[in-house]
């Protein structure tokens, strides 16, 4: 299949691509489009065969439900049995935006969309192209991240192209996604609101408007190794975001972090390819730590990926997935990744980083 890649950089092209994408979705096809979190692979959420195509193209396990994207609160209400006050407050406060609400579904939402669950996950994205696409398609759009299952989510059109060129009819390439991590998934189907996946809207922000909000134990990786335990968000049991190289988390105070990185670089083995995913301050300190401007230590790193300043957590969050993809492209075998405080967006960043590391403990 030929994949059209259209850059909506003029009004005329935007019009053309939105109409084309909306028409494809109405016909039951699947297209890739930008949202403020990551790129989505979208199809008509109420059409079982369109949703089946999404699962097939991504290689997504059938029990991992899709998030349904809507262009208005009214559209969301049509998909659920009830709309509790918590949903109203969250929608008013955080929609359009990176927050997904899980509520009991009505029958028009096919079982394939909800992965066989009796709840549905709904979000109203804030990216203007995503909102306009949903409105023009005239149906809610089911869209998981537009990556092959198991790869990092795509934060640039180029990442979608790498995974799906030749497999979908159309990619709307609008460059970088602003948030760069997936939405927060908040379950409102139980007694107490429960965060199933941390994301763009933080626990602190949700607590501030809802009072009591809990965090699903699966978020921290506290999953029993075997047995019948099932995380409430089925996707949380899969090892997503996995690069091919081993990830080692670099933590501690500044001196400890520098020493950890230096020790690994100094004991680099033949054939090993090392990447540093570090804050700018750490990179500067590493350079300083090498006497007389001797760059021999730092030059042992095969890839140096700056996450931005330590003081800008949102920027680091938006760069993580790109860094992980780059590590694979450059055949990196060891990734030394600096940790972030698990607060605010740092909780989502660490959740993704730890998942990528397979929840291995700091090995340095
Ligand atoms: P993705 O679309 O790849 O960003 O993943 C969507 C996430 O939302 C996965 O972790 C899903 O398991 C989760 N999710 C979607 N629908 C539901 C639902 N009805 N109940 C609980 N979790 C859900
Ligand atoms: Mg995904």
mmCIF file of C-alpha atoms and ligand atoms in Angstrom:
data_model
loop_
_atom_site.group_PDB
_atom_site.id
_atom_site.type_symbol
_atom_site.label_atom_id
_atom_site.label_comp_id
_atom_site.label_asym_id
_atom_site.label_seq_id
_atom_site.Cartn_x
_atom_site.Cartn_y
_atom_site.Cartn_z
ATOM 1 C CA UNK A 1 0.000 0.000 0.000
ATOM 2 C CA UNK A 2 1.216 3.477 -0.804
ATOM 3 C CA UNK A 3 1.313 5.754 2.252
ATOM 4 C CA UNK A 4 0.659 9.430 1.588
ATOM 5 C CA UNK A 5 2.598 11.667 3.961
ATOM 6 C CA UNK A 6 1.095 15.136 4.007
ATOM 7 C CA UNK A 7 2.519 18.161 5.844
ATOM 8 C CA UNK A 8 -0.372 20.516 6.618
ATOM 9 C CA UNK A 9 1.820 23.616 6.468
ATOM 10 C CA UNK A 10 -0.582 25.799 4.473
ATOM 11 C CA UNK A 11 -4.308 26.395 4.938
ATOM 12 C CA UNK A 12 -5.007 24.710 1.602
ATOM 13 C CA UNK A 13 -3.058 21.577 2.503
ATOM 14 C CA UNK A 14 -4.671 21.457 5.921
ATOM 15 C CA UNK A 15 -8.133 21.548 4.340
ATOM 16 C CA UNK A 16 -7.198 18.897 1.816
ATOM 17 C CA UNK A 17 -5.640 16.469 4.298
ATOM 18 C CA UNK A 18 -8.401 16.847 6.897
ATOM 19 C CA UNK A 19 -11.073 16.089 4.296
ATOM 20 C CA UNK A 20 -9.122 13.159 2.935
ATOM 21 C CA UNK A 21 -8.452 11.704 6.403
ATOM 22 C CA UNK A 22 -12.071 12.190 7.514
ATOM 23 C CA UNK A 23 -13.300 10.434 4.363
ATOM 24 C CA UNK A 24 -10.935 7.500 4.935
ATOM 25 C CA UNK A 25 -12.130 7.151 8.533
ATOM 26 C CA UNK A 26 -15.778 7.227 7.470
ATOM 27 C CA UNK A 27 -14.957 4.414 5.012
ATOM 28 C CA UNK A 28 -13.556 2.269 7.830
ATOM 29 C CA UNK A 29 -9.862 2.907 7.058
ATOM 30 C CA UNK A 30 -7.102 3.775 9.504
ATOM 31 C CA UNK A 31 -4.989 6.977 9.392
ATOM 32 C CA UNK A 32 -2.180 8.429 11.522
ATOM 33 C CA UNK A 33 -2.646 11.916 12.942
ATOM 34 C CA UNK A 34 -0.967 14.175 15.516
ATOM 35 C CA UNK A 35 -2.284 14.829 19.007
ATOM 36 C CA UNK A 36 -0.644 16.917 21.734
ATOM 37 C CA UNK A 37 0.494 13.723 23.531
ATOM 38 C CA UNK A 38 1.796 11.385 20.798
ATOM 39 C CA UNK A 39 0.686 10.470 17.245
ATOM 40 C CA UNK A 40 -2.439 8.328 17.054
ATOM 41 C CA UNK A 41 -3.439 5.519 14.686
ATOM 42 C CA UNK A 42 -7.117 6.280 14.284
ATOM 43 C CA UNK A 43 -10.255 4.605 13.005
ATOM 44 C CA UNK A 44 -14.023 4.870 13.565
ATOM 45 C CA UNK A 45 -14.434 3.808 17.211
ATOM 46 C CA UNK A 46 -17.942 2.492 16.583
ATOM 47 C CA UNK A 47 -16.926 0.344 13.605
ATOM 48 C CA UNK A 48 -15.618 -3.086 14.702
ATOM 49 C CA UNK A 49 -13.778 -3.827 11.488
ATOM 50 C CA UNK A 50 -11.972 -0.444 11.534
ATOM 51 C CA UNK A 51 -10.865 -1.169 15.112
ATOM 52 C CA UNK A 52 -9.790 -4.690 14.131
ATOM 53 C CA UNK A 53 -7.512 -3.099 11.524
ATOM 54 C CA UNK A 54 -5.896 -0.906 14.201
ATOM 55 C CA UNK A 55 -5.055 -3.963 16.335
ATOM 56 C CA UNK A 56 -3.729 -5.830 13.315
ATOM 57 C CA UNK A 57 -1.541 -3.021 11.944
ATOM 58 C CA UNK A 58 -0.002 -2.313 15.362
ATOM 59 C CA UNK A 59 0.314 -5.949 16.389
ATOM 60 C CA UNK A 60 -1.544 -4.946 19.568
ATOM 61 C CA UNK A 61 -2.820 -7.657 21.942
ATOM 62 C CA UNK A 62 -6.621 -7.913 21.663
ATOM 63 C CA UNK A 63 -7.131 -7.434 25.424
ATOM 64 C CA UNK A 64 -5.486 -3.984 25.383
ATOM 65 C CA UNK A 65 -8.373 -1.546 24.798
ATOM 66 C CA UNK A 66 -8.280 1.562 22.637
ATOM 67 C CA UNK A 67 -8.798 5.144 23.797
ATOM 68 C CA UNK A 68 -11.771 6.774 22.095
ATOM 69 C CA UNK A 69 -11.180 10.393 21.044
ATOM 70 C CA UNK A 70 -14.066 12.850 20.946
ATOM 71 C CA UNK A 71 -14.412 16.486 19.871
ATOM 72 C CA UNK A 72 -16.886 17.557 22.576
ATOM 73 C CA UNK A 73 -18.209 16.642 26.024
ATOM 74 C CA UNK A 74 -21.639 15.874 24.511
ATOM 75 C CA UNK A 75 -20.045 13.275 22.247
ATOM 76 C CA UNK A 76 -18.350 11.674 25.274
ATOM 77 C CA UNK A 77 -21.626 11.459 27.202
ATOM 78 C CA UNK A 78 -23.221 9.441 24.357
ATOM 79 C CA UNK A 79 -20.658 6.677 24.874
ATOM 80 C CA UNK A 80 -21.208 6.090 28.606
ATOM 81 C CA UNK A 81 -23.935 4.858 30.942
ATOM 82 C CA UNK A 82 -23.501 7.691 33.417
ATOM 83 C CA UNK A 83 -21.547 10.899 33.691
ATOM 84 C CA UNK A 84 -20.564 11.386 37.359
ATOM 85 C CA UNK A 85 -19.646 14.753 38.847
ATOM 86 C CA UNK A 86 -15.968 13.778 38.773
ATOM 87 C CA UNK A 87 -16.173 13.412 34.988
ATOM 88 C CA UNK A 88 -17.867 16.790 34.697
ATOM 89 C CA UNK A 89 -15.196 18.479 36.829
ATOM 90 C CA UNK A 90 -12.323 16.791 34.974
ATOM 91 C CA UNK A 91 -13.764 17.576 31.549
ATOM 92 C CA UNK A 92 -14.296 21.217 32.490
ATOM 93 C CA UNK A 93 -10.882 21.576 33.993
ATOM 94 C CA UNK A 94 -8.668 19.465 31.736
ATOM 95 C CA UNK A 95 -10.411 18.937 28.385
ATOM 96 C CA UNK A 96 -9.352 19.375 25.734
ATOM 97 C CA UNK A 97 -6.099 17.915 27.022
ATOM 98 C CA UNK A 98 -4.026 14.866 28.013
ATOM 99 C CA UNK A 99 -6.549 13.216 30.343
ATOM 100 C CA UNK A 100 -8.457 10.003 29.547
ATOM 101 C CA UNK A 101 -11.551 9.063 31.571
ATOM 102 C CA UNK A 102 -12.677 5.444 32.026
ATOM 103 C CA UNK A 103 -16.448 4.969 32.515
ATOM 104 C CA UNK A 104 -19.049 2.193 32.013
ATOM 105 C CA UNK A 105 -19.765 1.942 28.287
ATOM 106 C CA UNK A 106 -23.028 1.756 26.371
ATOM 107 C CA UNK A 107 -23.657 -0.973 23.784
ATOM 108 C CA UNK A 108 -22.864 1.145 20.706
ATOM 109 C CA UNK A 109 -19.184 0.928 21.715
ATOM 110 C CA UNK A 110 -18.035 -2.400 20.241
ATOM 111 C CA UNK A 111 -16.342 -4.954 22.514
ATOM 112 C CA UNK A 112 -13.260 -4.940 20.317
ATOM 113 C CA UNK A 113 -12.773 -1.219 21.055
ATOM 114 C CA UNK A 114 -12.929 -1.777 24.812
ATOM 115 C CA UNK A 115 -10.848 -4.957 24.718
ATOM 116 C CA UNK A 116 -13.846 -6.912 26.024
ATOM 117 C CA UNK A 117 -14.245 -4.685 29.109
ATOM 118 C CA UNK A 118 -17.565 -3.127 30.078
ATOM 119 C CA UNK A 119 -15.899 0.276 30.396
ATOM 120 C CA UNK A 120 -14.594 2.665 27.756
ATOM 121 C CA UNK A 121 -11.659 5.099 27.888
ATOM 122 C CA UNK A 122 -12.446 8.551 26.436
ATOM 123 C CA UNK A 123 -10.373 11.642 25.770
ATOM 124 C CA UNK A 124 -10.842 15.004 24.091
ATOM 125 C CA UNK A 125 -7.440 15.959 22.628
ATOM 126 C CA UNK A 126 -6.334 19.585 22.400
ATOM 127 C CA UNK A 127 -4.371 19.406 19.142
ATOM 128 C CA UNK A 128 -6.410 21.504 16.676
ATOM 129 C CA UNK A 129 -5.860 19.031 13.816
ATOM 130 C CA UNK A 130 -7.048 16.111 15.951
ATOM 131 C CA UNK A 131 -10.158 17.994 17.078
ATOM 132 C CA UNK A 132 -10.992 19.068 13.547
ATOM 133 C CA UNK A 133 -10.441 15.553 12.195
ATOM 134 C CA UNK A 134 -12.870 14.051 14.727
ATOM 135 C CA UNK A 135 -15.447 16.734 13.947
ATOM 136 C CA UNK A 136 -15.179 16.197 10.186
ATOM 137 C CA UNK A 137 -15.206 12.387 10.426
ATOM 138 C CA UNK A 138 -18.489 12.739 12.328
ATOM 139 C CA UNK A 139 -17.668 9.806 14.630
ATOM 140 C CA UNK A 140 -15.530 9.228 17.715
ATOM 141 C CA UNK A 141 -12.032 8.070 16.722
ATOM 142 C CA UNK A 142 -10.368 5.119 18.460
ATOM 143 C CA UNK A 143 -6.654 5.808 18.431
ATOM 144 C CA UNK A 144 -3.818 4.089 20.257
ATOM 145 C CA UNK A 145 -0.312 5.432 19.834
ATOM 146 C CA UNK A 146 0.853 5.101 16.218
ATOM 147 C CA UNK A 147 3.770 2.751 16.854
ATOM 148 C CA UNK A 148 4.288 -0.949 16.368
ATOM 149 C CA UNK A 149 3.441 -2.575 19.724
ATOM 150 C CA UNK A 150 6.473 -2.717 21.974
ATOM 151 C CA UNK A 151 8.225 0.295 20.403
ATOM 152 C CA UNK A 152 8.370 3.738 22.006
ATOM 153 C CA UNK A 153 5.359 5.920 21.207
ATOM 154 C CA UNK A 154 5.849 8.278 18.243
ATOM 155 C CA UNK A 155 6.396 11.920 19.129
ATOM 156 C CA UNK A 156 7.225 13.026 15.564
ATOM 157 C CA UNK A 157 5.678 12.223 12.178
ATOM 158 C CA UNK A 158 9.009 10.673 11.221
ATOM 159 C CA UNK A 159 8.584 7.986 13.905
ATOM 160 C CA UNK A 160 5.199 6.988 12.458
ATOM 161 C CA UNK A 161 6.751 6.878 8.997
ATOM 162 C CA UNK A 162 9.471 4.522 10.267
ATOM 163 C CA UNK A 163 6.873 2.096 11.674
ATOM 164 C CA UNK A 164 3.986 2.293 9.207
ATOM 165 C CA UNK A 165 5.196 3.410 5.785
ATOM 166 C CA UNK A 166 3.406 1.109 3.324
ATOM 167 C CA UNK A 167 0.926 -0.129 5.954
ATOM 168 C CA UNK A 168 -1.559 2.775 6.187
ATOM 169 C CA UNK A 169 -3.017 5.027 3.485
ATOM 170 C CA UNK A 170 -2.283 8.402 5.129
ATOM 171 C CA UNK A 171 -0.029 10.111 7.669
ATOM 172 C CA UNK A 172 -0.721 13.707 8.686
ATOM 173 C CA UNK A 173 2.770 14.891 9.589
ATOM 174 C CA UNK A 174 2.634 18.005 11.760
ATOM 175 C CA UNK A 175 6.091 17.651 13.319
ATOM 176 C CA UNK A 176 6.716 17.313 17.063
ATOM 177 C CA UNK A 177 4.083 16.579 19.739
ATOM 178 C CA UNK A 178 4.051 19.108 22.561
ATOM 179 C CA UNK A 179 3.602 16.824 25.589
ATOM 180 C CA UNK A 180 5.429 13.809 24.151
ATOM 181 C CA UNK A 181 4.112 11.310 26.752
ATOM 182 C CA UNK A 182 0.727 9.611 26.612
ATOM 183 C CA UNK A 183 -2.359 10.856 28.441
ATOM 184 C CA UNK A 184 -3.137 10.213 32.097
ATOM 185 C CA UNK A 185 -5.728 7.408 32.356
ATOM 186 C CA UNK A 186 -8.190 8.026 35.202
ATOM 187 C CA UNK A 187 -10.692 5.313 36.116
ATOM 188 C CA UNK A 188 -13.983 6.829 37.293
ATOM 189 C CA UNK A 189 -15.931 3.568 37.247
ATOM 190 C CA UNK A 190 -15.169 2.668 40.878
ATOM 191 C CA UNK A 191 -15.795 4.337 44.243
ATOM 192 C CA UNK A 192 -12.567 6.334 44.317
ATOM 193 C CA UNK A 193 -10.965 7.900 41.221
ATOM 194 C CA UNK A 194 -7.936 5.793 40.343
ATOM 195 C CA UNK A 195 -4.982 6.729 38.126
ATOM 196 C CA UNK A 196 -4.272 3.712 35.930
ATOM 197 C CA UNK A 197 -1.485 5.405 34.007
ATOM 198 C CA UNK A 198 0.302 8.661 34.897
ATOM 199 C CA UNK A 199 0.596 11.157 32.055
ATOM 200 C CA UNK A 200 0.253 14.742 30.927
ATOM 201 C CA UNK A 201 -2.199 15.733 33.684
ATOM 202 C CA UNK A 202 -0.545 15.110 37.039
ATOM 203 C CA UNK A 203 -1.774 13.395 40.207
ATOM 204 C CA UNK A 204 -1.346 16.721 41.993
ATOM 205 C CA UNK A 205 -3.610 18.484 39.467
ATOM 206 C CA UNK A 206 -6.290 15.796 39.791
ATOM 207 C CA UNK A 207 -6.140 15.789 43.592
ATOM 208 C CA UNK A 208 -6.596 19.542 43.587
ATOM 209 C CA UNK A 209 -9.971 19.316 41.839
ATOM 210 C CA UNK A 210 -11.300 15.908 42.962
ATOM 211 C CA UNK A 211 -10.040 15.655 46.540
ATOM 212 C CA UNK A 212 -9.117 12.013 46.867
ATOM 213 C CA UNK A 213 -7.454 10.295 43.917
ATOM 214 C CA UNK A 214 -5.529 7.023 44.213
ATOM 215 C CA UNK A 215 -2.713 5.559 42.151
ATOM 216 C CA UNK A 216 -3.102 1.993 40.848
ATOM 217 C CA UNK A 217 -0.293 -0.185 42.317
ATOM 218 C CA UNK A 218 0.493 -1.369 38.775
ATOM 219 C CA UNK A 219 1.784 2.144 38.034
ATOM 220 C CA UNK A 220 4.711 1.681 40.382
ATOM 221 C CA UNK A 221 5.458 -1.697 38.894
ATOM 222 C CA UNK A 222 4.225 -3.481 42.019
ATOM 223 C CA UNK A 223 2.854 -6.374 40.045
ATOM 224 C CA UNK A 224 2.994 -9.934 41.301
ATOM 225 C CA UNK A 225 5.254 -11.883 38.963
ATOM 226 C CA UNK A 226 2.695 -14.625 38.416
ATOM 227 C CA UNK A 227 -0.842 -15.490 39.432
ATOM 228 C CA UNK A 228 -4.154 -14.095 38.343
ATOM 229 C CA UNK A 229 -3.481 -10.449 39.206
ATOM 230 C CA UNK A 230 -4.722 -8.200 36.426
ATOM 231 C CA UNK A 231 -3.895 -4.493 36.331
ATOM 232 C CA UNK A 232 -7.015 -2.400 35.716
ATOM 233 C CA UNK A 233 -5.453 -0.876 32.590
ATOM 234 C CA UNK A 234 -4.616 -3.998 30.611
ATOM 235 C CA UNK A 235 -1.871 -2.111 28.752
ATOM 236 C CA UNK A 236 0.113 -1.733 31.977
ATOM 237 C CA UNK A 237 1.055 -5.402 32.012
ATOM 238 C CA UNK A 238 2.903 -5.217 28.709
ATOM 239 C CA UNK A 239 6.532 -4.225 28.448
ATOM 240 C CA UNK A 240 6.023 -1.164 26.246
ATOM 241 C CA UNK A 241 8.559 1.432 25.294
ATOM 242 C CA UNK A 242 11.346 -1.095 25.172
ATOM 243 C CA UNK A 243 14.550 -0.192 23.369
ATOM 244 C CA UNK A 244 16.917 -2.985 22.328
ATOM 245 C CA UNK A 245 19.712 -1.880 24.668
ATOM 246 C CA UNK A 246 19.802 -2.334 28.420
ATOM 247 C CA UNK A 247 18.732 0.716 30.416
ATOM 248 C CA UNK A 248 20.517 1.520 33.652
ATOM 249 C CA UNK A 249 18.999 4.207 35.840
ATOM 250 C CA UNK A 250 21.461 6.790 37.114
ATOM 251 C CA UNK A 251 20.454 8.251 40.480
ATOM 252 C CA UNK A 252 21.855 9.833 43.645
ATOM 253 C CA UNK A 253 23.361 13.266 44.242
ATOM 254 C CA UNK A 254 25.414 15.057 41.602
ATOM 255 C CA UNK A 255 28.760 13.527 42.603
ATOM 256 C CA UNK A 256 27.275 10.039 42.758
ATOM 257 C CA UNK A 257 25.692 10.397 39.346
ATOM 258 C CA UNK A 258 28.905 11.635 37.764
ATOM 259 C CA UNK A 259 30.845 8.797 39.428
ATOM 260 C CA UNK A 260 28.304 6.210 38.195
ATOM 261 C CA UNK A 261 28.517 7.408 34.620
ATOM 262 C CA UNK A 262 32.310 7.724 34.703
ATOM 263 C CA UNK A 263 32.655 4.182 36.104
ATOM 264 C CA UNK A 264 30.531 2.738 33.300
ATOM 265 C CA UNK A 265 32.344 4.676 30.596
ATOM 266 C CA UNK A 266 35.732 3.704 31.990
ATOM 267 C CA UNK A 267 34.848 0.020 32.025
ATOM 268 C CA UNK A 268 33.390 0.062 28.505
ATOM 269 C CA UNK A 269 33.813 -3.320 26.861
ATOM 270 C CA UNK A 270 34.821 -3.997 23.271
ATOM 271 C CA UNK A 271 31.803 -3.770 20.995
ATOM 272 C CA UNK A 272 29.686 -2.070 23.631
ATOM 273 C CA UNK A 273 27.826 1.059 22.490
ATOM 274 C CA UNK A 274 26.880 3.436 25.270
ATOM 275 C CA UNK A 275 24.298 6.246 25.251
ATOM 276 C CA UNK A 276 23.948 8.961 27.863
ATOM 277 C CA UNK A 277 20.441 10.331 28.430
ATOM 278 C CA UNK A 278 21.351 13.163 30.740
ATOM 279 C CA UNK A 279 20.408 16.627 31.843
ATOM 280 C CA UNK A 280 22.488 19.481 30.458
ATOM 281 C CA UNK A 281 23.867 20.238 33.927
ATOM 282 C CA UNK A 282 25.210 16.686 34.225
ATOM 283 C CA UNK A 283 26.786 16.777 30.785
ATOM 284 C CA UNK A 284 28.521 20.058 31.715
ATOM 285 C CA UNK A 285 29.709 18.568 35.018
ATOM 286 C CA UNK A 286 30.996 15.458 33.236
ATOM 287 C CA UNK A 287 33.030 17.646 30.908
ATOM 288 C CA UNK A 288 34.414 19.552 33.877
ATOM 289 C CA UNK A 289 35.236 16.330 35.666
ATOM 290 C CA UNK A 290 37.737 15.487 32.959
ATOM 291 C CA UNK A 291 40.971 17.316 33.871
ATOM 292 C CA UNK A 292 42.682 19.774 31.485
ATOM 293 C CA UNK A 293 39.858 19.632 29.002
ATOM 294 C CA UNK A 294 40.680 15.949 28.380
ATOM 295 C CA UNK A 295 37.638 14.653 26.529
ATOM 296 C CA UNK A 296 38.693 11.007 26.544
ATOM 297 C CA UNK A 297 36.103 10.021 29.131
ATOM 298 C CA UNK A 298 33.112 11.681 27.561
ATOM 299 C CA UNK A 299 34.144 10.634 24.062
ATOM 300 C CA UNK A 300 33.622 7.011 25.111
ATOM 301 C CA UNK A 301 29.896 7.699 24.896
ATOM 302 C CA UNK A 302 28.562 6.767 21.462
ATOM 303 C CA UNK A 303 25.458 8.891 21.839
ATOM 304 C CA UNK A 304 24.882 11.885 24.068
ATOM 305 C CA UNK A 305 21.251 12.869 24.239
ATOM 306 C CA UNK A 306 20.540 15.993 26.301
ATOM 307 C CA UNK A 307 17.182 15.878 28.068
ATOM 308 C CA UNK A 308 17.274 19.659 28.617
ATOM 309 C CA UNK A 309 17.704 21.400 31.952
ATOM 310 C CA UNK A 310 16.999 19.588 35.229
ATOM 311 C CA UNK A 311 14.616 22.428 35.999
ATOM 312 C CA UNK A 312 12.442 21.745 32.978
ATOM 313 C CA UNK A 313 10.756 18.410 33.613
ATOM 314 C CA UNK A 314 8.206 18.903 30.840
ATOM 315 C CA UNK A 315 10.939 19.313 28.253
ATOM 316 C CA UNK A 316 12.711 16.136 29.375
ATOM 317 C CA UNK A 317 9.389 14.275 29.263
ATOM 318 C CA UNK A 318 8.756 15.417 25.702
ATOM 319 C CA UNK A 319 12.209 14.181 24.595
ATOM 320 C CA UNK A 320 12.295 10.717 26.184
ATOM 321 C CA UNK A 321 10.682 8.637 23.438
ATOM 322 C CA UNK A 322 12.750 10.251 20.699
ATOM 323 C CA UNK A 323 15.872 9.409 22.690
ATOM 324 C CA UNK A 324 14.842 5.760 23.070
ATOM 325 C CA UNK A 325 14.191 5.444 19.326
ATOM 326 C CA UNK A 326 17.540 7.020 18.522
ATOM 327 C CA UNK A 327 19.259 4.500 20.784
ATOM 328 C CA UNK A 328 17.818 1.657 18.702
ATOM 329 C CA UNK A 329 18.762 3.308 15.415
ATOM 330 C CA UNK A 330 22.317 3.722 16.636
ATOM 331 C CA UNK A 331 22.456 0.141 17.933
ATOM 332 C CA UNK A 332 23.143 1.252 21.485
ATOM 333 C CA UNK A 333 23.672 -1.671 23.872
ATOM 334 C CA UNK A 334 23.750 0.270 27.160
ATOM 335 C CA UNK A 335 21.667 3.344 27.997
ATOM 336 C CA UNK A 336 22.665 5.341 31.071
ATOM 337 C CA UNK A 337 19.535 7.348 31.861
ATOM 338 C CA UNK A 338 19.270 9.965 34.580
ATOM 339 C CA UNK A 339 16.240 9.726 36.827
ATOM 340 C CA UNK A 340 13.834 12.525 37.702
ATOM 341 C CA UNK A 341 11.961 13.201 40.915
ATOM 342 C CA UNK A 342 8.633 11.305 40.845
ATOM 343 C CA UNK A 343 6.496 14.403 41.185
ATOM 344 C CA UNK A 344 4.330 16.216 38.656
ATOM 345 C CA UNK A 345 5.123 15.109 35.107
ATOM 346 C CA UNK A 346 8.205 13.392 36.604
ATOM 347 C CA UNK A 347 5.918 10.551 37.718
ATOM 348 C CA UNK A 348 4.900 9.831 34.105
ATOM 349 C CA UNK A 349 8.495 10.216 32.891
ATOM 350 C CA UNK A 350 9.764 7.720 35.485
ATOM 351 C CA UNK A 351 6.888 5.310 34.794
ATOM 352 C CA UNK A 352 7.847 5.168 31.093
ATOM 353 C CA UNK A 353 11.569 5.023 31.792
ATOM 354 C CA UNK A 354 11.165 2.206 34.323
ATOM 355 C CA UNK A 355 8.912 0.286 31.963
ATOM 356 C CA UNK A 356 11.499 0.684 29.226
ATOM 357 C CA UNK A 357 14.066 -0.676 31.677
ATOM 358 C CA UNK A 358 11.763 -3.607 32.405
ATOM 359 C CA UNK A 359 11.559 -2.427 36.007
ATOM 360 C CA UNK A 360 15.107 -3.594 36.596
ATOM 361 C CA UNK A 361 16.655 -2.022 39.672
ATOM 362 C CA UNK A 362 19.543 0.410 39.430
ATOM 363 C CA UNK A 363 22.462 -1.871 38.667
ATOM 364 C CA UNK A 364 25.398 0.451 39.016
HETATM 365 P P1 LIG B 1 -2.459 3.704 24.251
HETATM 366 O O1 LIG B 1 -3.677 3.864 23.428
HETATM 367 O O2 LIG B 1 -1.418 2.882 23.579
HETATM 368 O O3 LIG B 1 -1.973 5.017 24.754
HETATM 369 O O4 LIG B 1 -2.901 2.888 25.539
HETATM 370 C C1 LIG B 1 -4.137 3.115 26.173
HETATM 371 C C2 LIG B 1 -4.059 2.734 27.630
HETATM 372 O O5 LIG B 1 -5.355 2.944 28.229
HETATM 373 C C3 LIG B 1 -3.683 1.287 27.855
HETATM 374 O O6 LIG B 1 -2.851 1.156 28.988
HETATM 375 C C4 LIG B 1 -5.037 0.653 28.080
HETATM 376 O O7 LIG B 1 -4.937 -0.556 28.789
HETATM 377 C C5 LIG B 1 -5.781 1.736 28.850
HETATM 378 N N1 LIG B 1 -7.243 1.604 28.696
HETATM 379 C C6 LIG B 1 -7.962 1.792 27.577
HETATM 380 N N2 LIG B 1 -9.268 1.512 27.807
HETATM 381 C C7 LIG B 1 -9.379 1.133 29.096
HETATM 382 C C8 LIG B 1 -10.465 0.704 29.916
HETATM 383 N N3 LIG B 1 -11.700 0.611 29.461
HETATM 384 N N4 LIG B 1 -10.181 0.381 31.198
HETATM 385 C C9 LIG B 1 -8.933 0.479 31.675
HETATM 386 N N5 LIG B 1 -7.867 0.866 30.934
HETATM 387 C C10 LIG B 1 -8.078 1.187 29.665
HETATM 388 MG MG1 LIG B 2 0.715 2.884 23.144
#
